[in-house]
Tab-separated table of C-alpha atoms in Angstrom:
chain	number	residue	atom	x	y	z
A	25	UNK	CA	8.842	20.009	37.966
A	26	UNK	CA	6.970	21.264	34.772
A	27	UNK	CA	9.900	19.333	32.508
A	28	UNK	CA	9.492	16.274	34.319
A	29	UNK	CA	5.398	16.506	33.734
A	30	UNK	CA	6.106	17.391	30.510
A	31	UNK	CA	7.577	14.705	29.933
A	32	UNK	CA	5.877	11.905	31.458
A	33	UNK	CA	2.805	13.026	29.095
A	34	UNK	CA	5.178	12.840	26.000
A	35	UNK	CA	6.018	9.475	26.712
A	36	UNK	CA	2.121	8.476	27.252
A	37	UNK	CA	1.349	10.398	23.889
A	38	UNK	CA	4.035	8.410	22.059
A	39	UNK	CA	2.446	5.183	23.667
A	40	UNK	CA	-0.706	5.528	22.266
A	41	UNK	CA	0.428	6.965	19.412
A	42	UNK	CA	2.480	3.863	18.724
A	43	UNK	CA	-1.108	1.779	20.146
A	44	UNK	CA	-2.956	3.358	17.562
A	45	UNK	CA	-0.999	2.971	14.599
A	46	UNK	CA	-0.610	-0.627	15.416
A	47	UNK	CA	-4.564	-0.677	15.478
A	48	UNK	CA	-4.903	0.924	12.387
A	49	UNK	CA	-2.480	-1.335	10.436
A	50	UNK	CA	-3.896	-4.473	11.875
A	51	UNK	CA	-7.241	-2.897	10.635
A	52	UNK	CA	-6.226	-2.124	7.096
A	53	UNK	CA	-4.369	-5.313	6.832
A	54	UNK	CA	-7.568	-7.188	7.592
A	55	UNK	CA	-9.843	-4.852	4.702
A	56	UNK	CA	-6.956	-4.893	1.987
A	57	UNK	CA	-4.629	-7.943	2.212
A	58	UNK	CA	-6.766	-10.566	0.572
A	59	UNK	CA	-7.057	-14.466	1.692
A	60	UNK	CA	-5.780	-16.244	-1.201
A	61	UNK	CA	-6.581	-19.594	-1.821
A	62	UNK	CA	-6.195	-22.181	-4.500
A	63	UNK	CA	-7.382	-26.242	-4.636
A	64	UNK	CA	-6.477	-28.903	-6.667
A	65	UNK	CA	-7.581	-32.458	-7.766
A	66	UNK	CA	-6.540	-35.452	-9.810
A	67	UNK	CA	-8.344	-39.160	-11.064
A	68	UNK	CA	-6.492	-40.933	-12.569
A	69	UNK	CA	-7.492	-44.390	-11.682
A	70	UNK	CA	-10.604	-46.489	-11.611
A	71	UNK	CA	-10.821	-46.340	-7.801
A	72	UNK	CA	-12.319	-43.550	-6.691
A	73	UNK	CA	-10.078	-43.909	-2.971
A	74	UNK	CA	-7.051	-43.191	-5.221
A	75	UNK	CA	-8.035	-39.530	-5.528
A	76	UNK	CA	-5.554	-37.032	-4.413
A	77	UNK	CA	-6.152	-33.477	-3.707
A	78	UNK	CA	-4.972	-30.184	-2.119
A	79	UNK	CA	-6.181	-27.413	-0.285
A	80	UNK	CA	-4.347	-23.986	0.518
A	81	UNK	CA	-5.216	-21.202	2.447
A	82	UNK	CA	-2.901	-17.897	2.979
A	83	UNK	CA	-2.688	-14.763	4.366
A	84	UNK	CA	-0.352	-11.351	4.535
A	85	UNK	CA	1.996	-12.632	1.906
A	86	UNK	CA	2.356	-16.230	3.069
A	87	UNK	CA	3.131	-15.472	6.308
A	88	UNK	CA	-0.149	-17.594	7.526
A	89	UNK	CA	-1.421	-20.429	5.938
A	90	UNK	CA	-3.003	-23.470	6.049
A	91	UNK	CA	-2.697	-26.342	4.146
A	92	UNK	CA	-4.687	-29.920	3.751
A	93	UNK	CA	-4.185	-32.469	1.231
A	94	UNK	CA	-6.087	-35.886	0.571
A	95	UNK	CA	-4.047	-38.756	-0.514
A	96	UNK	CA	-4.714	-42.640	-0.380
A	97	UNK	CA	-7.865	-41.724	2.137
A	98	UNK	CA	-6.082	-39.822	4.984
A	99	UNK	CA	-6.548	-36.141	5.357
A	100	UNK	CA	-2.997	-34.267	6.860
A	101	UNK	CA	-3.426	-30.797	7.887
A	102	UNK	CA	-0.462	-28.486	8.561
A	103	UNK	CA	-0.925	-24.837	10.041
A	104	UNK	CA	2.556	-22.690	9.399
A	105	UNK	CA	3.332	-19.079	10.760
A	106	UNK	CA	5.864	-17.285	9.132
A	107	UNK	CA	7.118	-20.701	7.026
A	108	UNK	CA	7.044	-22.484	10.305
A	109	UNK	CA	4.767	-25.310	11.176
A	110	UNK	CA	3.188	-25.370	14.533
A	111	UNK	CA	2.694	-29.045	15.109
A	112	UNK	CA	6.518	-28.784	15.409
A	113	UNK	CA	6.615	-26.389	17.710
A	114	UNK	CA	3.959	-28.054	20.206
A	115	UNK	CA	6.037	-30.909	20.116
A	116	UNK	CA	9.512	-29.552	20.510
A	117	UNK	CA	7.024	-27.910	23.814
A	118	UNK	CA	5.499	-31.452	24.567
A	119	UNK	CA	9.090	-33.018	24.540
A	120	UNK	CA	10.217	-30.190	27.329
A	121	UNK	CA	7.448	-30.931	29.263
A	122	UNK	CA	7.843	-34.800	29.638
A	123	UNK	CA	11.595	-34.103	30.307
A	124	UNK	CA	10.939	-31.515	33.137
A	125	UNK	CA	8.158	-33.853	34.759
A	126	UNK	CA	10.662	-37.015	35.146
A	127	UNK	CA	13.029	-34.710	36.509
A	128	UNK	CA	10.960	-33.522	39.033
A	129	UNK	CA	9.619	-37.327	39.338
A	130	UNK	CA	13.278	-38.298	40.002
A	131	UNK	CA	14.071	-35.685	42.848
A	132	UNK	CA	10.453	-36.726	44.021
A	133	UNK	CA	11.554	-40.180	44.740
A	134	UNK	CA	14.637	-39.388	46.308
A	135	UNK	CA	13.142	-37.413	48.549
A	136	UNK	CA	10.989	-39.827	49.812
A	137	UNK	CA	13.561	-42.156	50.270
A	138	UNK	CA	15.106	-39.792	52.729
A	139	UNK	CA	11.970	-39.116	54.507
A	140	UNK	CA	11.746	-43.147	55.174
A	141	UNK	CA	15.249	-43.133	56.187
A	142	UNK	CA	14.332	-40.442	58.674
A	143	UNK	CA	11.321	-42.239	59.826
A	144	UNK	CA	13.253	-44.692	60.485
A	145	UNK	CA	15.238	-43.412	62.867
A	146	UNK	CA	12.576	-41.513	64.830
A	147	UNK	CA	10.936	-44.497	65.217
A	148	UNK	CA	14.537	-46.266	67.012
A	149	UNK	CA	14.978	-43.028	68.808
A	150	UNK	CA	11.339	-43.177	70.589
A	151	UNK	CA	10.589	-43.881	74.603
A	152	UNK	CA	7.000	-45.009	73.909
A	153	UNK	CA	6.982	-48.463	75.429
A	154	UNK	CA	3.934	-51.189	74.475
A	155	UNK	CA	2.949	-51.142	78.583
A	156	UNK	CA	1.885	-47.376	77.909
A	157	UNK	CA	0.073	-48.486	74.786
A	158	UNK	CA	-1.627	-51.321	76.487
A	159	UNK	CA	-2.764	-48.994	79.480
A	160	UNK	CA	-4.571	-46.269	77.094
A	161	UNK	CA	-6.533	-49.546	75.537
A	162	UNK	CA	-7.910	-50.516	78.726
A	163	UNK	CA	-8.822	-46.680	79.664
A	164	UNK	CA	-11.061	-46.535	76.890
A	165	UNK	CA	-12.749	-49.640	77.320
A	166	UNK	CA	-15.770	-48.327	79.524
A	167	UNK	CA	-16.204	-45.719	77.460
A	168	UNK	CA	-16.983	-48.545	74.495
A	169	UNK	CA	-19.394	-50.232	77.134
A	170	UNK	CA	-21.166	-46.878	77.533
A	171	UNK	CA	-21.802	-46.565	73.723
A	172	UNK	CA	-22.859	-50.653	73.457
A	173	UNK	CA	-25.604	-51.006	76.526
A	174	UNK	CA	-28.817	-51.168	75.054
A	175	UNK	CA	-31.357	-48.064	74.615
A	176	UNK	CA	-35.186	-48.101	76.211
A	177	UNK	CA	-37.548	-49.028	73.604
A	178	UNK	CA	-40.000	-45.882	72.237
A	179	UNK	CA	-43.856	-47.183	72.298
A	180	UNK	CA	-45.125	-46.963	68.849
A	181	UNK	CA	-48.774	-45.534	68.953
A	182	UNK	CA	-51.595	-48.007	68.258
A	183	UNK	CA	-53.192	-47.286	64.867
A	184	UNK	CA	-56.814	-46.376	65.371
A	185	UNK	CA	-59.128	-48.754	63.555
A	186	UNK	CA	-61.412	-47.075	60.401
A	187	UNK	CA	-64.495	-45.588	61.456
A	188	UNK	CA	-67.573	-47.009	60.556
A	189	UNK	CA	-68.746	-43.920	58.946
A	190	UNK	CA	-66.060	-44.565	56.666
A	191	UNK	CA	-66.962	-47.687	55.314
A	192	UNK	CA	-70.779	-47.007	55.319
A	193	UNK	CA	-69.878	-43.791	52.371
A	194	UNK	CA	-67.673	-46.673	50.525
A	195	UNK	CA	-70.410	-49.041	50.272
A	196	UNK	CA	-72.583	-46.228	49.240
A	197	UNK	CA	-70.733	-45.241	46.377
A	198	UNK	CA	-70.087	-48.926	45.406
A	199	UNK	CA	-73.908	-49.176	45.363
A	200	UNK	CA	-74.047	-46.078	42.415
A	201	UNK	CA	-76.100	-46.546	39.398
A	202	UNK	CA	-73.660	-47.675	36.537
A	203	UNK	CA	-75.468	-44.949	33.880
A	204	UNK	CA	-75.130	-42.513	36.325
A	205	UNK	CA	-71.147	-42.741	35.009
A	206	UNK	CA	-71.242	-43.811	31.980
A	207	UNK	CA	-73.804	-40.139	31.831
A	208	UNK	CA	-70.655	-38.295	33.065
A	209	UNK	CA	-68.266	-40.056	31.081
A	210	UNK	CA	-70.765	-38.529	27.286
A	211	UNK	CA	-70.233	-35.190	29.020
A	212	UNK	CA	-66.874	-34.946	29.160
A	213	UNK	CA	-66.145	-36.611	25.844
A	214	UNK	CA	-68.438	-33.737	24.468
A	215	UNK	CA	-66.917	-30.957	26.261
A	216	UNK	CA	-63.455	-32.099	25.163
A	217	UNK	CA	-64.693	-32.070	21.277
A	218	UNK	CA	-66.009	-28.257	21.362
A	219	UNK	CA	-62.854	-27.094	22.902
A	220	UNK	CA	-60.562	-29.170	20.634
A	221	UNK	CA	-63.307	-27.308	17.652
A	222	UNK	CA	-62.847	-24.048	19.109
A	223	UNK	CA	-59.146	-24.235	19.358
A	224	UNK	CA	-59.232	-25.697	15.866
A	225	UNK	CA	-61.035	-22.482	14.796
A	226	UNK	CA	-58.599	-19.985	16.489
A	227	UNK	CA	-55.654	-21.396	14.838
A	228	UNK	CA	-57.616	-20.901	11.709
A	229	UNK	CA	-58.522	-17.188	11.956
A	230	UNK	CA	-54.583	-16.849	13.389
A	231	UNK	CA	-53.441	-18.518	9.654
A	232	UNK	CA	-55.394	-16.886	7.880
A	233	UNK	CA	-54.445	-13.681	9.247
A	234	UNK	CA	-50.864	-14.396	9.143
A	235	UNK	CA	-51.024	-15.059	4.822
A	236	UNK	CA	-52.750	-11.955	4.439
A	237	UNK	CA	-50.590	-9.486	6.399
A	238	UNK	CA	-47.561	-11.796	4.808
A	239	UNK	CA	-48.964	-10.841	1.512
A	240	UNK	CA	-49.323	-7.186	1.749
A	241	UNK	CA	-45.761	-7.072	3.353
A	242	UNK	CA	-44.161	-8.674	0.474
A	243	UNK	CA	-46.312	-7.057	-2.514
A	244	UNK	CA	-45.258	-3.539	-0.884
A	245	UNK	CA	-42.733	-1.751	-3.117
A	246	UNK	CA	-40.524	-0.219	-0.251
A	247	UNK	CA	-40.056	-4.456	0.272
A	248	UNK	CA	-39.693	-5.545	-3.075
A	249	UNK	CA	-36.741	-2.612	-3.064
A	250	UNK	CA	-35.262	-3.619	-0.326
A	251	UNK	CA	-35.538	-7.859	-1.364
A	252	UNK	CA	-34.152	-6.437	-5.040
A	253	UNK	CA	-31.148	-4.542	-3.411
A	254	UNK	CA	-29.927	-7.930	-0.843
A	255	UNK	CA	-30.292	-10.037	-3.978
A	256	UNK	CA	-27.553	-7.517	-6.112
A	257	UNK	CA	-25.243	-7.465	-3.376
A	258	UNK	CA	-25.826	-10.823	-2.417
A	259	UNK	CA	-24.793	-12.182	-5.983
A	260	UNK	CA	-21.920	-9.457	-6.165
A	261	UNK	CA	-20.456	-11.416	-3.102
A	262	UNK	CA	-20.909	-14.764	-4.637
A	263	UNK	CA	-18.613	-13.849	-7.674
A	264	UNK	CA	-16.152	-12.355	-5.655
A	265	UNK	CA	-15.754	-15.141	-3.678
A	266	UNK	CA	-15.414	-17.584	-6.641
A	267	UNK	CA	-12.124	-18.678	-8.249
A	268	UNK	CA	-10.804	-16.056	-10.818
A	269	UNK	CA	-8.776	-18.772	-12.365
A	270	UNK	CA	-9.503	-22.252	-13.378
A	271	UNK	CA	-7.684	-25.189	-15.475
A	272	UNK	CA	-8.508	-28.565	-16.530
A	273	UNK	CA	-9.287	-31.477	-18.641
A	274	UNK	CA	-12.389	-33.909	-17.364
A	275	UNK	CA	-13.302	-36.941	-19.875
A	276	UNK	CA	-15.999	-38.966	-18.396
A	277	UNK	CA	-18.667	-41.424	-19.968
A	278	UNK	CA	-21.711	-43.463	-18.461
A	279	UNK	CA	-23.230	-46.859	-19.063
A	280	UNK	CA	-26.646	-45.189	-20.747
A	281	UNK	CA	-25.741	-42.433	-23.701
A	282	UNK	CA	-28.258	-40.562	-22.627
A	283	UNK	CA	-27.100	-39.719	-18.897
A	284	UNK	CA	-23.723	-38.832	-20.676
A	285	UNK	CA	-25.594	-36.199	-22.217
A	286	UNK	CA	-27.759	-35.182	-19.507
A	287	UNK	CA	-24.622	-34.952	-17.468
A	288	UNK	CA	-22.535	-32.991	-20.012
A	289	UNK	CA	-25.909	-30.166	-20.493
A	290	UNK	CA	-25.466	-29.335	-16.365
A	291	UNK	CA	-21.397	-29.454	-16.402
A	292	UNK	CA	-22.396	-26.522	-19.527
A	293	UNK	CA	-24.216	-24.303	-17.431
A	294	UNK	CA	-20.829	-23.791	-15.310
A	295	UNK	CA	-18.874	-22.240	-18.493
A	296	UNK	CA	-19.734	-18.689	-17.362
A	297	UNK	CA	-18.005	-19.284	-13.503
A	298	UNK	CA	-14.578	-21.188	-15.387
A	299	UNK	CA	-14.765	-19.310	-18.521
A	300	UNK	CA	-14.382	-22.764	-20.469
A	301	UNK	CA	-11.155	-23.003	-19.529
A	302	UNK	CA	-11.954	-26.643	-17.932
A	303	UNK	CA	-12.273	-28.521	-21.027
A	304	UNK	CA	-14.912	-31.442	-20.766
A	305	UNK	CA	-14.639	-34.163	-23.058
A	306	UNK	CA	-17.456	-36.510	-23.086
A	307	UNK	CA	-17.224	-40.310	-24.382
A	308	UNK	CA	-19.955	-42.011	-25.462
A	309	UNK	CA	-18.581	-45.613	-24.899
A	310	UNK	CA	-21.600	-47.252	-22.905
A	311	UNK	CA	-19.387	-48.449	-19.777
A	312	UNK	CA	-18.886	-46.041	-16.570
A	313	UNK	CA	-15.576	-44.072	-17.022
A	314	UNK	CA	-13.812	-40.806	-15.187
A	315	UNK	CA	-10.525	-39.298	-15.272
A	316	UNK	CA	-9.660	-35.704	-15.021
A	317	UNK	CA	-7.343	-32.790	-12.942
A	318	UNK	CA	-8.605	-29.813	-12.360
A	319	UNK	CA	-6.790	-26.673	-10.195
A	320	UNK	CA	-8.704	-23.437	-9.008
A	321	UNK	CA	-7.198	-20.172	-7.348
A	322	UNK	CA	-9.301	-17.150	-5.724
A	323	UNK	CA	-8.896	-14.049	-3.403
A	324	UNK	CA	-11.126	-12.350	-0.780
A	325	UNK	CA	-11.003	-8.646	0.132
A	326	UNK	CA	-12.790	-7.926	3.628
A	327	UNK	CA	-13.623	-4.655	2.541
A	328	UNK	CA	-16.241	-5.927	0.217
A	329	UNK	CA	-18.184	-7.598	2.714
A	330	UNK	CA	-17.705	-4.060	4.820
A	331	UNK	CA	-18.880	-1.734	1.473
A	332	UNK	CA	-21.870	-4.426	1.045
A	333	UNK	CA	-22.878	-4.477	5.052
A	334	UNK	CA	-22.657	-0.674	4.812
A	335	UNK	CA	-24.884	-0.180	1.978
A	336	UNK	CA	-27.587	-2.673	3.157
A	337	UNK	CA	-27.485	-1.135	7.046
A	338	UNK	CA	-27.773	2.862	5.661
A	339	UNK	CA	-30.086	1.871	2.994
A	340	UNK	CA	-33.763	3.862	3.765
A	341	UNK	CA	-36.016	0.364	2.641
A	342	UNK	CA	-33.908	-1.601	4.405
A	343	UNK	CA	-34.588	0.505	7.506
A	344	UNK	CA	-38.741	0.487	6.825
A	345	UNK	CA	-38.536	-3.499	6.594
A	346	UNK	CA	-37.171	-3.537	10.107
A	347	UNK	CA	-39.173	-1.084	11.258
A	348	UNK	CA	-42.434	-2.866	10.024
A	349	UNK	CA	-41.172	-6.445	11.387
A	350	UNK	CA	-40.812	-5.506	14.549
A	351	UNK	CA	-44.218	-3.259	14.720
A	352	UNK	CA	-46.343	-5.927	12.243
A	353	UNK	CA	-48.230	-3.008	10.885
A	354	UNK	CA	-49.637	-3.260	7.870
């Protein structure tokens, strides 16, 4: 009895031994196999609807991906697993589908044929004669009468006329003095005003309270720490997440000389993300003129984004801004 408890918990150990390690891989593949992607574009005629370009996302070695590329203005997607496209498979499903339903459509209608047939012959087989049906008509024709014979009439009561009282207090009122109102009228209009003043005056004292504990929050060093340490990480994010490669040529010129230049002084100030290896070649021609390729590739790591989470959540500022939002204590 002990061997066969024995092993009945081996085989539940092994289970979740086997559970876990899944888990664990799935978890490490997530943290160290990077999402790769790369993009590419070309011009190379004066209409800018002739632009073709290319998308392409992947994961574990290829194994997913995604891919979307733009030519002559229509976008086509295509979502593979393991080399395989899936809009293939949900058709090669789709096709089953519609061949299974007009099978069962088929063996549907023959059925009902059959039924008919068999209706059919009930209906030649039957003893029910049209005297019988003629006799059950006529038994329920006093029970119609019953139902149609007219019902005794309710007596509505007789509205009672106004009283005179009524009508004396309406004349009265009618015979008001018109200042009397207009009186009434001033008074509310005033009493409206200081309330709309006094409101006006709360709301200011609530402002004006707000920018001052605002101020002291932000001009607090354990803040300014905390603001400094977001921005690092937050910028060490953004250049992971770039393209580590780039290639291309770009020649472009404008009608006005100086928008070419003004143009060519902001594509400059991207040299340090491509490492000028896009070349840019402007042409001072005075007419409006673009042609270019250009082709970027990049990786993401999740365990960045887990190392950077980490770092903000333990960090001891981080945890006195929170603490101070939620208390507004200055």
């Amino acid at each position: 009895m002990l061997h066969i408890l024995w092993l009945i918990i081996k085989f539940i150990l092994i289970l979740l031994g086997i559970g876990l390690g899944l888990i664990l891989l799935a978890v490490l593949l997530i943290l160290f196999c990077p999402v790769r992607y790369s993009a590419c574009g070309t011009k190379e005629q004066d209409d800018w609807k002739q632009i073709t370009g290319q998308v392409r996302v992947s994961w574990l070695f290829h194994a997913v991906s995604l891919r979307a590329t733009w030519k002559e203005g229509s976008l086509e997607k295509v979502f593979c697993l393991f080399g395989i496209p899936v809009s293939e498979l949900l058709k090669k499903r789709r096709q089953k589908k519609a061949h299974t339903s007009e099978k069962k459509k088929e063996t549907s209608g023959t059925g009902k044929t059959e039924k008919k047939r068999d209706t059919e012959k009930k209906r030649k087989a039957g003893n029910v004669t049209v005297e019988s049906v003629h006799k059950e008509k006529i038994a329920e024709l006093p029970k119609a009468e019953e139902h149609l014979k007219p019902k005794p009439e309710i007596q509505k009561p007789i509205a009672q006329e106004p009283s005179a009282e009524k009508t004396v207090s309406q004349e009265k009122k009618q015979r008001r003095n018109p200042f009397s109102s207009l009186i009434s009228r001033i008074k509310k209009l005033f009493h409206g005003i200081l309330a709309k003043l006094r409101n006006i005056r709360s709301t200011v004292r609530k402002i004006t309270g707000n920018i001052s504990w605002w101020r002291d929050f932000l001009e607090h060093p354990r803040v300014k720490a905390a603001i400094s340490l977001v921005w690092k990480n937050a910028k060490f994010l953004i250049r992971h997440v770039l393209p580590t490669r780039a290639s291309g040529e770009i020649a472009f010129s404008c009608e006005d000389p100086a928008v070419t230049g003004s143009i060519l002084a902001i594509l400059g100030m991207t040299i340090p993300f491509h490492k000028n290896c896009v070349q840019i070649t402007p042409l001072f021609q005075g007419e409006n003129y673009f042609r270019g390729n250009i082709s970027v590739r990049g990786r993401i790591y999740g365990f960045v984004f887990i190392k950077a989470a980490i770092v903000i959540y333990f960090n001891k500022n981080i945890k006195y801004v929170i603490k101070r939002w939620k208390t507004r204590r200055a």
